[in-house]
Coordinates of C-alpha atoms and ligand atoms in Angstrom, one line a residue:
M1 CA -124.7 -89.0 -17.9
W2 CA -124.5 -85.3 -17.0
D3 CA -122.6 -84.6 -13.0
L4 CA -124.9 -82.2 -12.1
L5 CA -128.0 -80.1 -13.5
L6 CA -128.7 -77.0 -11.9
T7 CA -132.3 -76.0 -12.3
D8 CA -134.6 -73.3 -11.0
C9 CA -132.1 -70.7 -11.8
H10 CA -132.0 -67.7 -14.3
A11 CA -128.4 -67.8 -16.4
A12 CA -126.7 -64.7 -17.6
T13 CA -124.2 -66.2 -20.6
M14 CA -122.7 -62.7 -21.4
T15 CA -123.3 -63.9 -25.1
G16 CA -125.9 -63.3 -28.0
A17 CA -128.1 -60.5 -28.4
E18 CA -130.5 -60.2 -25.2
P19 CA -129.0 -57.9 -22.9
Y20 CA -126.6 -59.8 -20.3
G21 CA -127.2 -62.5 -22.5
A22 CA -130.3 -63.3 -20.3
I23 CA -132.0 -66.6 -20.3
R24 CA -134.7 -66.7 -17.4
D25 CA -136.0 -69.9 -16.2
A26 CA -133.0 -71.9 -16.9
A27 CA -131.1 -75.1 -16.8
I28 CA -127.1 -75.6 -16.6
A29 CA -125.3 -78.9 -17.4
I30 CA -122.5 -79.7 -16.1
A31 CA -120.2 -82.9 -17.1
G32 CA -116.4 -83.4 -17.0
G33 CA -116.0 -79.8 -15.5
R34 CA -117.6 -78.1 -18.8
I35 CA -120.4 -76.8 -19.5
A36 CA -122.7 -79.5 -21.2
W37 CA -125.8 -77.9 -21.8
V38 CA -127.4 -74.3 -21.3
G39 CA -130.7 -72.9 -21.9
A40 CA -134.1 -72.7 -21.0
A41 CA -135.6 -75.2 -18.7
K42 CA -138.3 -75.7 -20.8
A43 CA -136.2 -76.8 -23.7
L44 CA -134.0 -79.3 -21.9
P45 CA -133.0 -82.0 -23.5
Q46 CA -134.1 -85.7 -22.0
H47 CA -130.8 -86.6 -20.1
D48 CA -129.8 -88.2 -17.0
A49 CA -128.0 -86.2 -14.5
R50 CA -125.9 -87.8 -11.1
E51 CA -127.5 -85.3 -9.3
T52 CA -130.1 -82.1 -9.7
R53 CA -129.8 -78.8 -7.5
P54 CA -132.0 -76.1 -7.6
L55 CA -130.9 -72.5 -6.9
D56 CA -134.0 -71.2 -5.6
G57 CA -134.3 -68.4 -8.3
A58 CA -130.6 -67.4 -8.1
W59 CA -128.7 -65.9 -10.9
V60 CA -125.8 -67.4 -12.8
T61 CA -122.6 -65.9 -14.2
P62 CA -119.8 -66.9 -15.6
G63 CA -117.4 -66.8 -12.6
L64 CA -115.9 -63.5 -12.7
I65 CA -112.0 -62.9 -14.0
D66 CA -110.2 -60.2 -12.7
C67 CA -107.4 -59.9 -15.7
H68 CA -105.1 -57.1 -14.0
T69 CA -103.7 -57.2 -10.2
H70 CA -100.5 -57.5 -8.8
L71 CA -101.8 -59.5 -5.7
V72 CA -98.7 -60.7 -4.5
F73 CA -96.7 -58.6 -3.0
A74 CA -95.1 -58.2 0.9
G75 CA -96.0 -55.6 3.4
N76 CA -98.5 -52.4 2.6
R77 CA -98.0 -48.8 2.2
A78 CA -100.9 -47.7 4.6
R79 CA -98.3 -45.4 6.6
E80 CA -97.0 -43.9 3.3
W81 CA -100.7 -43.0 2.6
E82 CA -100.9 -41.5 5.9
L83 CA -98.2 -39.2 5.0
R84 CA -99.7 -38.1 2.1
A85 CA -102.6 -37.6 3.9
K86 CA -100.9 -35.1 6.3
G87 CA -99.3 -33.2 3.3
A88 CA -96.5 -35.3 2.5
T89 CA -95.0 -34.9 -1.3
Y90 CA -94.6 -37.8 -3.2
E91 CA -90.8 -37.0 -3.2
D92 CA -90.9 -36.7 0.4
I93 CA -92.0 -40.2 0.7
A94 CA -89.4 -41.5 -2.2
R95 CA -86.6 -39.8 -0.5
A96 CA -87.7 -41.3 2.8
G97 CA -87.5 -45.0 0.7
G98 CA -91.1 -45.0 0.1
G99 CA -93.2 -45.6 -3.0
I100 CA -92.9 -49.2 -5.2
L101 CA -89.5 -49.3 -4.2
S102 CA -90.5 -50.0 -0.3
T103 CA -93.0 -52.6 -1.4
V104 CA -89.9 -54.1 -3.7
R105 CA -87.6 -54.2 -0.4
A106 CA -90.4 -56.0 1.9
T107 CA -91.2 -58.5 -1.1
R108 CA -87.4 -59.3 -1.5
E109 CA -87.1 -59.8 1.9
A110 CA -90.4 -62.3 2.0
S111 CA -90.5 -65.8 2.0
E112 CA -92.1 -68.0 -0.6
D113 CA -94.3 -69.2 2.1
A114 CA -95.2 -65.4 3.8
L115 CA -95.7 -64.2 0.3
V116 CA -98.4 -67.0 -0.4
Q117 CA -100.0 -66.6 2.9
S118 CA -100.6 -62.6 2.2
A119 CA -101.7 -63.1 -1.1
T120 CA -104.4 -65.8 -0.7
G121 CA -106.2 -63.6 2.3
R122 CA -106.7 -61.2 -0.7
A123 CA -107.7 -64.0 -2.9
R124 CA -110.3 -65.5 -0.9
A125 CA -111.6 -61.8 -0.5
M126 CA -112.1 -61.9 -4.4
A127 CA -113.2 -65.6 -4.5
H128 CA -115.8 -64.5 -2.1
Q129 CA -117.1 -61.8 -4.6
G130 CA -117.6 -64.4 -7.6
V131 CA -113.5 -64.6 -8.6
T132 CA -113.1 -68.0 -10.3
T133 CA -109.9 -66.5 -12.5
L134 CA -107.3 -64.0 -11.4
E135 CA -104.4 -62.8 -13.3
I136 CA -101.2 -61.7 -10.8
K137 CA -98.1 -60.2 -12.4
S138 CA -94.7 -60.0 -10.9
G139 CA -92.7 -57.0 -10.6
Y140 CA -91.7 -56.2 -6.8
G141 CA -88.9 -58.7 -7.3
L142 CA -86.7 -57.0 -9.8
D143 CA -84.3 -59.4 -9.9
L144 CA -84.8 -62.8 -11.3
E145 CA -85.0 -64.8 -7.7
T146 CA -87.6 -62.9 -6.1
E147 CA -89.6 -62.4 -9.4
S148 CA -89.4 -66.1 -9.8
R149 CA -90.7 -66.3 -6.2
M150 CA -93.5 -64.2 -6.9
L151 CA -94.8 -66.5 -9.8
R152 CA -94.2 -69.8 -8.0
A153 CA -96.0 -68.0 -4.7
A154 CA -98.7 -67.0 -7.6
A155 CA -99.4 -70.2 -8.4
R156 CA -99.9 -71.5 -5.1
V157 CA -102.4 -69.3 -4.1
G158 CA -104.5 -70.2 -6.9
E159 CA -104.4 -73.8 -5.3
A160 CA -105.2 -72.2 -1.8
A161 CA -107.9 -69.8 -2.7
K162 CA -109.3 -72.5 -5.5
I163 CA -109.2 -69.7 -8.5
R164 CA -107.4 -70.1 -11.8
I165 CA -104.4 -68.1 -12.3
S166 CA -103.0 -66.3 -15.0
R167 CA -99.1 -64.9 -14.5
S168 CA -97.7 -62.3 -16.1
F169 CA -93.9 -61.5 -15.8
L170 CA -93.4 -57.6 -15.1
G171 CA -90.0 -57.2 -15.1
A172 CA -90.0 -53.7 -16.2
H173 CA -91.8 -52.6 -13.4
A174 CA -89.3 -49.9 -12.2
L175 CA -85.9 -49.9 -12.1
P176 CA -84.3 -51.2 -8.9
P177 CA -82.1 -49.0 -7.2
E178 CA -78.6 -51.5 -7.5
Y179 CA -78.7 -50.1 -11.0
G180 CA -78.6 -46.2 -10.0
D181 CA -79.4 -44.7 -13.6
N182 CA -77.6 -47.7 -15.6
R183 CA -81.3 -48.0 -17.4
K184 CA -79.8 -50.2 -20.4
A185 CA -78.2 -52.7 -17.8
Y186 CA -81.5 -53.6 -16.3
V187 CA -83.5 -53.7 -19.5
D188 CA -80.6 -56.1 -20.7
L189 CA -80.8 -58.2 -17.5
V190 CA -84.8 -58.1 -18.3
C191 CA -84.5 -58.8 -21.9
H192 CA -81.1 -61.5 -22.0
E193 CA -81.6 -63.1 -18.6
M194 CA -84.9 -63.1 -16.7
I195 CA -87.4 -63.5 -19.8
P196 CA -85.5 -66.5 -21.4
A197 CA -85.3 -67.8 -17.5
I198 CA -88.6 -67.2 -16.5
A199 CA -90.3 -68.9 -20.1
E200 CA -87.8 -71.8 -19.8
A201 CA -89.2 -72.8 -16.1
G202 CA -92.6 -72.1 -17.1
L203 CA -93.7 -69.3 -14.7
V204 CA -95.5 -67.2 -17.1
D205 CA -98.4 -66.7 -19.7
A206 CA -97.5 -63.0 -20.8
V207 CA -95.0 -60.4 -20.1
D208 CA -96.1 -57.1 -19.3
A209 CA -94.1 -53.6 -18.7
F210 CA -94.8 -49.8 -17.4
C211 CA -94.3 -47.8 -20.4
E212 CA -94.5 -44.4 -18.6
T213 CA -92.4 -41.4 -17.9
I214 CA -91.7 -42.5 -14.6
A215 CA -90.7 -46.0 -15.6
F216 CA -89.8 -47.5 -19.1
T217 CA -89.4 -45.7 -22.3
P218 CA -91.2 -46.6 -25.4
A219 CA -87.8 -47.9 -26.9
E220 CA -87.1 -49.8 -23.7
T221 CA -90.8 -51.5 -23.7
E222 CA -90.2 -52.3 -27.3
R223 CA -86.9 -54.5 -26.5
V224 CA -89.2 -56.1 -23.8
F225 CA -91.7 -56.9 -26.0
A226 CA -89.1 -58.4 -28.6
A227 CA -87.6 -60.8 -26.2
A228 CA -90.9 -62.0 -25.0
R229 CA -91.8 -62.6 -29.1
A230 CA -88.6 -64.6 -29.3
H231 CA -89.9 -66.9 -26.5
K232 CA -93.3 -67.1 -28.1
L233 CA -94.7 -65.0 -25.1
R234 CA -97.7 -62.9 -25.5
V235 CA -97.7 -59.3 -24.3
R236 CA -99.6 -57.0 -22.1
L237 CA -99.0 -53.1 -21.2
H238 CA -99.4 -50.4 -18.6
A239 CA -100.0 -47.9 -21.3
E240 CA -101.1 -44.3 -21.2
Q241 CA -101.8 -43.8 -17.4
L242 CA -100.4 -41.1 -16.5
S243 CA -99.0 -39.3 -20.1
D244 CA -99.5 -40.2 -23.7
Q245 CA -96.4 -42.3 -24.3
G246 CA -97.9 -43.9 -27.7
G247 CA -97.9 -47.4 -25.4
A248 CA -101.5 -48.5 -27.0
A249 CA -99.9 -48.3 -30.4
L250 CA -96.8 -50.3 -29.5
A251 CA -98.7 -52.7 -27.9
A252 CA -100.8 -53.1 -30.8
K253 CA -97.8 -53.5 -33.0
Y254 CA -97.1 -56.7 -30.8
H255 CA -100.5 -57.8 -31.1
A256 CA -100.7 -57.2 -27.5
L257 CA -103.5 -59.4 -25.3
S258 CA -104.5 -56.2 -23.9
A259 CA -103.3 -52.2 -23.1
D260 CA -104.4 -51.4 -19.8
H261 CA -105.0 -48.0 -17.7
L262 CA -105.6 -46.1 -20.6
E263 CA -106.6 -42.5 -19.0
H264 CA -104.3 -40.8 -21.6
L265 CA -104.9 -43.2 -24.6
S266 CA -105.1 -40.4 -28.2
D267 CA -107.3 -41.1 -30.9
D268 CA -104.2 -43.1 -32.8
G269 CA -104.1 -45.6 -29.7
I270 CA -107.8 -46.5 -30.5
A271 CA -107.3 -46.4 -34.1
A272 CA -104.2 -49.3 -33.0
L273 CA -106.1 -51.0 -30.7
K274 CA -109.3 -51.4 -33.0
Q275 CA -106.8 -52.9 -35.9
S276 CA -105.1 -55.6 -33.7
G277 CA -107.8 -56.4 -31.7
T278 CA -106.8 -55.5 -28.6
V279 CA -108.4 -55.5 -25.5
A280 CA -108.5 -52.1 -23.5
V281 CA -108.5 -52.8 -19.8
V282 CA -109.7 -49.8 -17.4
L283 CA -108.6 -49.8 -14.0
P284 CA -111.3 -47.3 -11.8
C285 CA -109.9 -48.2 -8.4
A286 CA -106.1 -47.0 -9.2
F287 CA -108.1 -44.0 -11.0
Y288 CA -110.2 -43.1 -7.8
F289 CA -107.2 -43.9 -5.1
L290 CA -104.8 -41.5 -6.8
R291 CA -107.8 -39.1 -7.4
E292 CA -106.8 -38.5 -10.9
T293 CA -109.5 -36.4 -13.1
R294 CA -108.6 -37.4 -16.8
K295 CA -110.6 -40.5 -17.8
P296 CA -110.2 -43.0 -20.6
P297 CA -112.0 -42.2 -23.7
I298 CA -115.0 -44.9 -22.9
V299 CA -117.3 -42.9 -25.6
A300 CA -114.9 -43.2 -28.5
L301 CA -113.6 -46.8 -27.3
R302 CA -117.2 -47.6 -27.5
S303 CA -117.9 -46.3 -31.1
A304 CA -114.8 -47.8 -32.3
N305 CA -115.7 -51.2 -30.9
V306 CA -112.8 -52.1 -29.0
P307 CA -113.9 -54.4 -26.5
I308 CA -113.3 -53.1 -22.9
A309 CA -112.2 -55.2 -19.6
V310 CA -112.9 -54.1 -15.9
A311 CA -110.1 -55.0 -13.3
T312 CA -109.0 -54.3 -9.8
D313 CA -105.3 -53.3 -10.5
C314 CA -105.3 -54.8 -6.7
N315 CA -101.6 -53.1 -5.5
P316 CA -100.2 -51.9 -2.3
G317 CA -99.5 -48.4 -3.9
T318 CA -102.5 -47.2 -6.2
S319 CA -105.1 -49.7 -5.6
P320 CA -105.6 -51.6 -2.4
T321 CA -108.1 -53.6 -2.9
A322 CA -109.8 -57.1 -3.4
S323 CA -112.9 -56.0 -4.5
P324 CA -113.8 -56.7 -7.9
L325 CA -117.6 -55.5 -7.6
M326 CA -116.4 -52.5 -6.3
A327 CA -114.5 -52.3 -9.5
L328 CA -117.4 -53.1 -11.3
N329 CA -119.3 -50.0 -9.6
M330 CA -116.7 -47.6 -10.2
A331 CA -116.4 -48.6 -13.9
C332 CA -119.9 -47.3 -13.9
T333 CA -120.0 -44.4 -11.6
L334 CA -116.7 -42.8 -12.6
Y335 CA -116.1 -44.0 -15.9
G336 CA -119.8 -44.0 -17.6
L337 CA -120.0 -47.7 -18.7
T338 CA -123.2 -49.3 -18.2
P339 CA -123.5 -52.5 -15.7
E340 CA -123.6 -54.7 -18.9
E341 CA -120.4 -53.1 -20.6
A342 CA -118.9 -53.2 -16.8
I343 CA -119.9 -56.9 -16.1
T344 CA -119.1 -58.0 -19.9
G345 CA -115.8 -56.5 -19.2
M346 CA -115.0 -58.6 -16.1
T347 CA -116.3 -61.9 -18.1
R348 CA -116.4 -62.2 -21.8
H349 CA -113.9 -59.4 -22.6
A350 CA -111.4 -60.3 -19.8
A351 CA -111.2 -63.7 -20.6
R352 CA -110.0 -62.3 -24.0
A353 CA -107.8 -59.7 -22.3
L354 CA -106.1 -63.0 -20.8
G355 CA -106.2 -65.4 -24.2
L356 CA -108.3 -67.7 -22.8
E357 CA -111.8 -66.9 -24.6
A358 CA -112.1 -70.3 -26.1
E359 CA -112.1 -71.8 -22.4
I360 CA -113.7 -69.2 -19.9
G361 CA -115.7 -65.8 -19.9
T362 CA -119.2 -66.8 -21.1
L363 CA -121.5 -69.7 -20.2
E364 CA -121.6 -71.7 -23.6
A365 CA -121.4 -75.4 -24.5
N366 CA -118.3 -77.0 -24.1
K367 CA -116.8 -73.9 -22.3
S368 CA -115.2 -74.7 -18.5
A369 CA -117.7 -74.6 -15.9
D370 CA -115.9 -71.4 -14.2
L371 CA -119.7 -70.2 -12.3
A372 CA -120.6 -67.8 -10.0
I373 CA -124.3 -67.8 -8.4
W374 CA -125.6 -65.0 -6.8
A375 CA -128.6 -64.0 -4.8
I376 CA -129.8 -61.1 -7.2
A377 CA -133.2 -60.0 -9.2
D378 CA -131.1 -58.5 -11.8
P379 CA -127.7 -58.8 -13.1
A380 CA -127.0 -55.3 -12.8
E381 CA -127.0 -55.5 -9.0
L382 CA -123.5 -56.7 -9.7
A383 CA -122.3 -53.2 -10.5
Y384 CA -125.1 -51.7 -8.2
W385 CA -124.3 -52.5 -4.5
I386 CA -121.3 -51.1 -2.7
G387 CA -120.3 -54.0 -0.2
A388 CA -123.2 -56.2 0.0
D389 CA -122.8 -59.9 0.3
L390 CA -124.2 -61.5 -3.0
L391 CA -122.5 -64.6 -3.8
R392 CA -124.3 -67.9 -2.9
G393 CA -121.9 -70.5 -4.8
R394 CA -119.0 -70.5 -6.9
Y395 CA -118.0 -73.3 -9.3
L396 CA -114.7 -73.9 -10.7
K397 CA -114.0 -76.5 -13.3
G398 CA -118.0 -78.0 -12.4
R399 CA -116.7 -78.6 -8.8
S400 CA -118.4 -76.4 -6.1
V401 CA -115.7 -74.3 -4.6
H402 CA -117.8 -72.1 -2.2
G403 CA -117.1 -71.9 1.2
T404 CA -113.6 -70.9 1.1
K405 CA -113.7 -68.0 3.7
P406 CA -112.8 -64.6 2.9
Ligands
DI6_501 N1 -99.4 -49.2 -12.5 C1 -99.8 -48.7 -11.0 O1 -100.6 -48.2 -11.0 C2 -99.1 -49.5 -10.1 N2 -98.3 -50.3 -11.2 C3 -98.1 -49.8 -12.3 O2 -97.0 -50.6 -13.2 C4 -98.3 -48.9 -8.9 C5 -97.7 -50.0 -8.2 C6 -97.3 -49.5 -7.4 O3 -97.0 -48.3 -6.7 O4 -96.6 -50.5 -6.4
FE502 FE1 -101.1 -52.4 -12.9

């Protein structure tokens, strides 16, 4: 007995040889929270279902997966952005206490409830655009207590917005002010105290770091990766965003799930990612907001067959957006991905970037029934419209969870 049978729909399964893995005039059966059957309606096996729901010719895709966000934070940096628009430099703003450390200050002062409340608003906006899985990083606490609070808040946001959450510990995001220039002492804290405590408390799925001239060196990043490995945690990396630090190769050496940003990725970096099977995550909204000009080497990544994922990078400093559909559009307009590549990058490849490819990311029998239902006539529309209201339904683990207000 199936729990639910979805009929009168088209399925973009995001797997198989057809563009978008499309099956026109499809049916999708759900049982026990999983996809029990998906295929052409005319091939539907004889089977009882407790409920049948016709979808008026809508398209069904895997629920969208935003695999790189900093969704939990307090305050925002609109004021700072306004000062920049009036000519203030990054240094002026930093001297006035702005930048990433202003978000750290605000986040340290915020209660767990306040963090949950502000992030849930953003998560609901994402849910309203078809997101069923969201990765959330810590990294605005930079002390064990606040990092842990952010990670607990992230789990609660998932409950409140009915979204599956994957959590990453990003203690190596910035050097906290109380450490002055004592970089080693802070990296020691991350490796010897924070990672063990956070792993022990079961607060994370992976460990991330920001490898950049303005953040942590490759040697410091490697120490963080080694500590993660000692606690059996997979790693991912903010790599090659503003300069080529060899971060992608370092990530590959530690079999990272993903290397993210990659505007300055070299040919050697591409070869390393290919060899380790690491997903290249591109974040075009941050590129846009920072008015960057150097783009990630999409053509070379494509010809090396490195899987490319697309995410929002939602954060108050460089990507103040809760719109995964806009990230799809920008992946196409700014980076030159095809709509099919972009949507694959927010479903199948994003699942792999989270190590969840056996569970989510495509419409296939036995995967979790995490679905998005869209009022569109062609899957490419998901990357085409800007600011449209396209979602008609959302299922998480087989349960209808649409209607949570944005
Ligand atoms: N790269 C980014 O673009 C963000 N973090 C990172 O590692 C910026 C975060 C911020 O400015 O608050
Ligand atoms: Fe980021």
